[in-house]
Short mmCIF file of C-alpha atoms in Angstrom, two decimals:
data_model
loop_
_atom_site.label_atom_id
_atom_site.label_comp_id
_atom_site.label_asym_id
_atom_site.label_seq_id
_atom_site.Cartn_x
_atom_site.Cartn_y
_atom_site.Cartn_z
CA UNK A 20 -27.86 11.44 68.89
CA UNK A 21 -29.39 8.02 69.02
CA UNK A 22 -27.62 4.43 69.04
CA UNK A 23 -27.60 4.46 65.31
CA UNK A 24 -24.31 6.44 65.18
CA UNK A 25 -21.01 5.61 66.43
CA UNK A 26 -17.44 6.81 66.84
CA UNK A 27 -15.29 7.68 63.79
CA UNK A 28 -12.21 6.79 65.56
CA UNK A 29 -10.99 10.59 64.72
CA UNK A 30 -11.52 13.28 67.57
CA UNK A 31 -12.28 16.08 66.53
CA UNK A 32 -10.18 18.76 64.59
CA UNK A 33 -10.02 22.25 66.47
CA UNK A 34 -8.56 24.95 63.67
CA UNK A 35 -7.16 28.62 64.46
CA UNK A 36 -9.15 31.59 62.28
CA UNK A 37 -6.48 31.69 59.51
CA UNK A 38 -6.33 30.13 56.05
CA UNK A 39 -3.21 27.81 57.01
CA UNK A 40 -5.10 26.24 59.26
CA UNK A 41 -6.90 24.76 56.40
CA UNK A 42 -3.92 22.40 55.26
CA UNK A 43 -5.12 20.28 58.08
CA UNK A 44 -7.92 18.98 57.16
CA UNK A 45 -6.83 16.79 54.81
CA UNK A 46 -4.75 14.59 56.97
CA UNK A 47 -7.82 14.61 59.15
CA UNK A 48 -10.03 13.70 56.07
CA UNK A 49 -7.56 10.61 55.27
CA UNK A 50 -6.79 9.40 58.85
CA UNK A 51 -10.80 9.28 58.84
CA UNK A 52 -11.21 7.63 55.41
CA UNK A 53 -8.52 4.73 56.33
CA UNK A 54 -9.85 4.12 60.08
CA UNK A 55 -13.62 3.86 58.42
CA UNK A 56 -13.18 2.64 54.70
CA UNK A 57 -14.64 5.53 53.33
CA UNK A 58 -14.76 5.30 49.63
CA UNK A 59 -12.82 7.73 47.22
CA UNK A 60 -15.18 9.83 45.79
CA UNK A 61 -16.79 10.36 49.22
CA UNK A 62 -13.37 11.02 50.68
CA UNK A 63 -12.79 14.01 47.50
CA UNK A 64 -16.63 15.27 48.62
CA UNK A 65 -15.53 15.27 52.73
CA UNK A 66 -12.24 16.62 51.51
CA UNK A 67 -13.98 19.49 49.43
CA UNK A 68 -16.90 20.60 51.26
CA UNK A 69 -14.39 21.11 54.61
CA UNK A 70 -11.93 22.77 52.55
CA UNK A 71 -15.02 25.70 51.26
CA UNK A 72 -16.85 25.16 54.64
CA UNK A 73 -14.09 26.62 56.79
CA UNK A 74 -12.52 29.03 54.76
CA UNK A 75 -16.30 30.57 54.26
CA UNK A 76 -15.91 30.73 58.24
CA UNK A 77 -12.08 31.90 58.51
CA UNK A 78 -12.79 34.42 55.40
CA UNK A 79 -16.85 35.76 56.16
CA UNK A 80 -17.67 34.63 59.31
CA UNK A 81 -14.76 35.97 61.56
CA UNK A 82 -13.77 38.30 58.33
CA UNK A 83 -9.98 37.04 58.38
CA UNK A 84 -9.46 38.31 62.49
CA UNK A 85 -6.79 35.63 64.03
CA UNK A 86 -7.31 34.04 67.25
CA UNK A 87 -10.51 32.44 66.84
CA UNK A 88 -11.49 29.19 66.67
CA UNK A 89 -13.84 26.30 65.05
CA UNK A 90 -14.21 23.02 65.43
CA UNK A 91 -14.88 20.34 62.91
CA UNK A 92 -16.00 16.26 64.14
CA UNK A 93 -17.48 13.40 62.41
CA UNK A 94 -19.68 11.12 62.91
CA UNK A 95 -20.40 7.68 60.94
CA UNK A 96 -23.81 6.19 61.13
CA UNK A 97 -24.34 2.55 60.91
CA UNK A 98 -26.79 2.99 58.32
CA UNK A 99 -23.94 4.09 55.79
CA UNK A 100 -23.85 7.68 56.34
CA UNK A 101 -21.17 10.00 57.38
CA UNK A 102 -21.74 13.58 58.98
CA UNK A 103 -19.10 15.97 59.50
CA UNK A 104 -20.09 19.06 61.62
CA UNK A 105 -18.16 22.17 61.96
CA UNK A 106 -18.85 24.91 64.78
CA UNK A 107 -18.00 28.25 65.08
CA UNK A 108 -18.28 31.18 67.01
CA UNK A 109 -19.05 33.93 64.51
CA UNK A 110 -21.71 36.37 63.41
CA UNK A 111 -24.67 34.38 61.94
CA UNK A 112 -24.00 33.19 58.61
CA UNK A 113 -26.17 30.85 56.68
CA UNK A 114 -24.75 29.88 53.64
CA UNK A 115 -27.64 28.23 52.08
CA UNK A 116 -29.36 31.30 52.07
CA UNK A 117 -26.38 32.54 49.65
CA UNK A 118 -27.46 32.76 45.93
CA UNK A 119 -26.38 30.32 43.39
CA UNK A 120 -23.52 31.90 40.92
CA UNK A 121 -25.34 32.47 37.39
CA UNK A 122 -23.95 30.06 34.73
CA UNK A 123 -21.12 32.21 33.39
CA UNK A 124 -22.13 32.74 29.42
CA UNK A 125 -18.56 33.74 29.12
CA UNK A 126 -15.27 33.58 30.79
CA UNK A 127 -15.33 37.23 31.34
CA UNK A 128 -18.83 36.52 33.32
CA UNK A 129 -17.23 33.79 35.59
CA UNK A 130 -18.37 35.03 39.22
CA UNK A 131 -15.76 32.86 41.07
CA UNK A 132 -17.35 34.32 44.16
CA UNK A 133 -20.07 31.96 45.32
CA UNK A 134 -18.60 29.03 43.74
CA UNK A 135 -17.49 27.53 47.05
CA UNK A 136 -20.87 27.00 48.62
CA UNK A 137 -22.48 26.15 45.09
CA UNK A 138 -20.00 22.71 45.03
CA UNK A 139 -20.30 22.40 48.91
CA UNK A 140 -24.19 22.14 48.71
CA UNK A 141 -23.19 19.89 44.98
CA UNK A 142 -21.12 17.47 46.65
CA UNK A 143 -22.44 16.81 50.02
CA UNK A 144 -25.64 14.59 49.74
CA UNK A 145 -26.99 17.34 52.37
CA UNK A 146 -25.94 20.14 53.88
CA UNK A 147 -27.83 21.80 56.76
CA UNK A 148 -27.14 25.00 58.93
CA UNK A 149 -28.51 25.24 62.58
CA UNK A 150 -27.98 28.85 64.33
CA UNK A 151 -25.77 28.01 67.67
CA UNK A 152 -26.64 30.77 70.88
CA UNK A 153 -23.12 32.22 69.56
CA UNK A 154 -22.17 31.06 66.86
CA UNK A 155 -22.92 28.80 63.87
CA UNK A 156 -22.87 24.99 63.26
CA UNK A 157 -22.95 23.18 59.31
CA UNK A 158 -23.71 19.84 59.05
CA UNK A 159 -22.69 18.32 56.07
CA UNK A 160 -24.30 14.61 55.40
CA UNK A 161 -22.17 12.17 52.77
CA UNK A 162 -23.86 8.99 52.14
CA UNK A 163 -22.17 5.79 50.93
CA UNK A 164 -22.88 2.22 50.28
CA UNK A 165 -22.47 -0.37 52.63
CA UNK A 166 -21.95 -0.05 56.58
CA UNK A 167 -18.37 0.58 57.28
CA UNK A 168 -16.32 -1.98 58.96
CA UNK A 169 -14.82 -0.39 61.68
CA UNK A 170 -17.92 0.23 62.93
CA UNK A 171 -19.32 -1.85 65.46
CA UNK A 172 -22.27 -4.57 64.50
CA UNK A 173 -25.32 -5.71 66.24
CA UNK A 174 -25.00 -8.42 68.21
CA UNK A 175 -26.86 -11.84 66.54
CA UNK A 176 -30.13 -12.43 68.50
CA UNK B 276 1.43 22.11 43.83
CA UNK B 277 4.51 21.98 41.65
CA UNK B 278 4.10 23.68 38.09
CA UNK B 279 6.49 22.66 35.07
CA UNK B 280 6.37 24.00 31.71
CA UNK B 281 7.10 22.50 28.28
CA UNK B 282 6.97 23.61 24.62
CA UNK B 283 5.53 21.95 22.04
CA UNK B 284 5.59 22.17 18.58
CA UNK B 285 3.09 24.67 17.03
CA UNK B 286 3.96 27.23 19.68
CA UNK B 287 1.92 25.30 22.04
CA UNK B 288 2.86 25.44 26.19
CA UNK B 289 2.15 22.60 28.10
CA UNK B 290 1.34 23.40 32.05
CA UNK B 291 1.87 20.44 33.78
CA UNK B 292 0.27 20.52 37.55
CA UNK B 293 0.92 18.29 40.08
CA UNK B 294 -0.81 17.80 43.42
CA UNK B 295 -3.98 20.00 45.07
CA UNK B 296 -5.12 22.58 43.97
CA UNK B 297 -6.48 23.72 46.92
CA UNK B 298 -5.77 27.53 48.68
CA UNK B 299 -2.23 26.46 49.31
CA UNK B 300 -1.53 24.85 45.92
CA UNK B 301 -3.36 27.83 44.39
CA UNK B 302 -1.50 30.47 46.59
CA UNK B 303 1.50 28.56 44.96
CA UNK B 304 0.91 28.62 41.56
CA UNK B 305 -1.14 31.92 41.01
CA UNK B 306 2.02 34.04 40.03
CA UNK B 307 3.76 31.57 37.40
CA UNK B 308 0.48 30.83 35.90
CA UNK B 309 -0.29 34.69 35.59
CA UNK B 310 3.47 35.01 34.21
CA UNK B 311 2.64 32.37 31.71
CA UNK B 312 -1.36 34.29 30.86
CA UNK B 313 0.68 37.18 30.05
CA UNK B 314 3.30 35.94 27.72
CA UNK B 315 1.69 32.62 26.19
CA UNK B 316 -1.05 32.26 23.21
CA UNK B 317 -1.63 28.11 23.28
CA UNK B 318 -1.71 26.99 26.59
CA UNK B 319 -2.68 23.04 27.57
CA UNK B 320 -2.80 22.96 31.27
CA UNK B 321 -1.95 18.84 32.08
CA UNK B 322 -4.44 18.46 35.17
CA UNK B 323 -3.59 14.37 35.48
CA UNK B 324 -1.49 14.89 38.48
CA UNK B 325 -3.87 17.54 39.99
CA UNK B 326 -5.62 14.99 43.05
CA UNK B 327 -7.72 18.11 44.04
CA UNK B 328 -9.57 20.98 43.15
CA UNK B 329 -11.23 23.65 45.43
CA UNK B 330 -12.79 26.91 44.71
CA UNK B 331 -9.69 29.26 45.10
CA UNK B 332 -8.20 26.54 42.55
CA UNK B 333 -11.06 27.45 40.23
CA UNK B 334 -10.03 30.67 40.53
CA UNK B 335 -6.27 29.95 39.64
CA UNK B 336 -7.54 28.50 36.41
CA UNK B 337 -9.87 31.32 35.53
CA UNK B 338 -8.22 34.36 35.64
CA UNK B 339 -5.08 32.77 33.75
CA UNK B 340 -7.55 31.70 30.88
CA UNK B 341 -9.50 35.11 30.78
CA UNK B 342 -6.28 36.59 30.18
CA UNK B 343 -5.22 34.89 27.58
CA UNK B 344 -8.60 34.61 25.68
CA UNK B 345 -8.27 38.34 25.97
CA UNK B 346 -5.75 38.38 23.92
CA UNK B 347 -6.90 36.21 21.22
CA UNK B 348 -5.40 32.94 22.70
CA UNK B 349 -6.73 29.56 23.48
CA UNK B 350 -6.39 27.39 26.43
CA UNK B 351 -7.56 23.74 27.13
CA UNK B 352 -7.44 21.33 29.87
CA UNK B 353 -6.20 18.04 29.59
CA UNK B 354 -6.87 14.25 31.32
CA UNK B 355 -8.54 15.74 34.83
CA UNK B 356 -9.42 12.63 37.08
CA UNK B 357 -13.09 11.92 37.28
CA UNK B 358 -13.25 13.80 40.56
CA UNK B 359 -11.74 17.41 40.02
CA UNK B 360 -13.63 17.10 36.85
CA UNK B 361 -16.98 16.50 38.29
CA UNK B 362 -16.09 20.11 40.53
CA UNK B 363 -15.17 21.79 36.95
CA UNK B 364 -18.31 20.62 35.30
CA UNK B 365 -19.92 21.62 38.90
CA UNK B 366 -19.09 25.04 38.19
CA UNK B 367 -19.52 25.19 34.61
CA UNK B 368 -16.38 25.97 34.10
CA UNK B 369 -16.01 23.22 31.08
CA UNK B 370 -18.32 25.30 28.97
CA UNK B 371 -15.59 27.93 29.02
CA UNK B 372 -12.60 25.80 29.17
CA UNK B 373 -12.69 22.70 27.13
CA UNK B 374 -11.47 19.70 28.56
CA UNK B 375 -9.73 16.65 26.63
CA UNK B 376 -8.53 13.39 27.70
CA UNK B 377 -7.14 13.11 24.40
CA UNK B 378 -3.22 14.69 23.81
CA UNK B 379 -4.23 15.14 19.99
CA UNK B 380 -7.26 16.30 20.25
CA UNK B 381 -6.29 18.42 23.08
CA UNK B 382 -3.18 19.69 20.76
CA UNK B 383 -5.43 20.21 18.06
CA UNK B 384 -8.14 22.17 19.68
CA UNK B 385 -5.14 24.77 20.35
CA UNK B 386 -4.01 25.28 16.42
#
């Protein structure tokens, strides 16, 4: 990565293959948000996306077996943009090649299936999936206003 | 994700939530809020404690509310913060369930 990016001040988050694991990414998420003055409604979108980006992995990609594992970092980019990055090991699985849900015309038509990745690609500002020689890596890109403080500054000239 | 109930006049139930309603918070609720689908015709869910809302909490909400529209009922969702209801109007779900931040108007949409 080039010199634009620098460390969150989190390391990164390694989670077990089973739902539970899940109820530790927020902490992460808030630890993250304090250390780098991330701003609420990008907090709720990091919170979100992580929260539908790993259970997609726990629940399709290792289809609910235990005693695998993913990782999940961050990176903040001086130019006021956040990227959180989560790695697995599974099958090949490209979410963005999943189909939208139909708008539901009915409450009896709600697909809740689907719904996950629909608000992940909604409320990341991008979302991009790379194929990993075994396994799968998401990159999810949140972009706020401002550089954070906690990051480091150029030195005046 | 705690889950209280209340009875208003009118025969009304109010659902208050509290917390995330993420998979936990919806593992937690599912079964009282299917007791209450079963049994209930006006239901106001109170979503102004709920800080967050996932896709398995989507779900939660759903399959309550298809219930009891099934049976000829109504339910509405009152005073979400702006952020769990930008992922409801993600979803479309607020074309199916109406959402107030009004109490009367919420109440009233239910007689």
């Amino acid at each position: 990565m080039s010199d634009q990016n620098a460390n969150s001040g989190c390391e990164p988050l390694t989670l077990e293959s089973e739902l539970s694991e899940i109820a530790r990414i927020p902490p992460w998420i808030e630890r993250l948000a304090a250390l780098n003055a991330v701003p609420e409604r990008t907090r709720f979108a990091m919170d979100l996306c992580l929260e539908e980006a790993v259970s997609n992995v726990i629940r399709h990609g290792y289809a609910g077996e235990p005693n695998h594992a993913l990782t999940v970092r961050c990176e903040m980019h001086r130019d006021g943009f956040i990227t959180l990055v989560v790695e697995d090991d599974a099958l090949p699985f490209n979410p963005l090649l999943v189909r939208e849900p139909p708008v539901p015309a009915s409450l009896s038509d709600v697909s809740v299936g689907g719904q996950g990745i629909h608000l992940m690609k909604q409320f990341a500002d991008a979302v991009e999936y790379e194929r990993k020689p075994a396994g799968n890596r998401l990159i999810l890109r949140f972009f706020y206003p401002g550089t954070s403080p906690g990051l480091p500054t150029v030195p005046p000239s | 994700m705690q889950l209280s109930m209340e009875e208003l006049d009118g025969g009304i139930t109010k659902v208050i939530l509290d917390g995330r309603l993420d998979i936990a918070g919806a593992q937690e609720i599912d079964l009282k809020l299917n007791v209450i689908a079963g049994t209930k015709k006006a239901v106001l869910v109170d979503m102004q404690k709920v800080t967050f809302l996932g896709s398995m909490g989507l779900r939660t909400l759903v399959a309550p509310a298809q219930a009891i529209k099934g049976r000829g009922g109504k339910v509405v969702l009152f005073g979400p913060n702006e952020m769990v209801e930008n992922v409801l109007r993600s979803s479309k779900m607020h074309t199916l369930i109406p959402i107030h931040h009004e109490l009367q108007s919420a109440l009233a949409a239910l007689r």
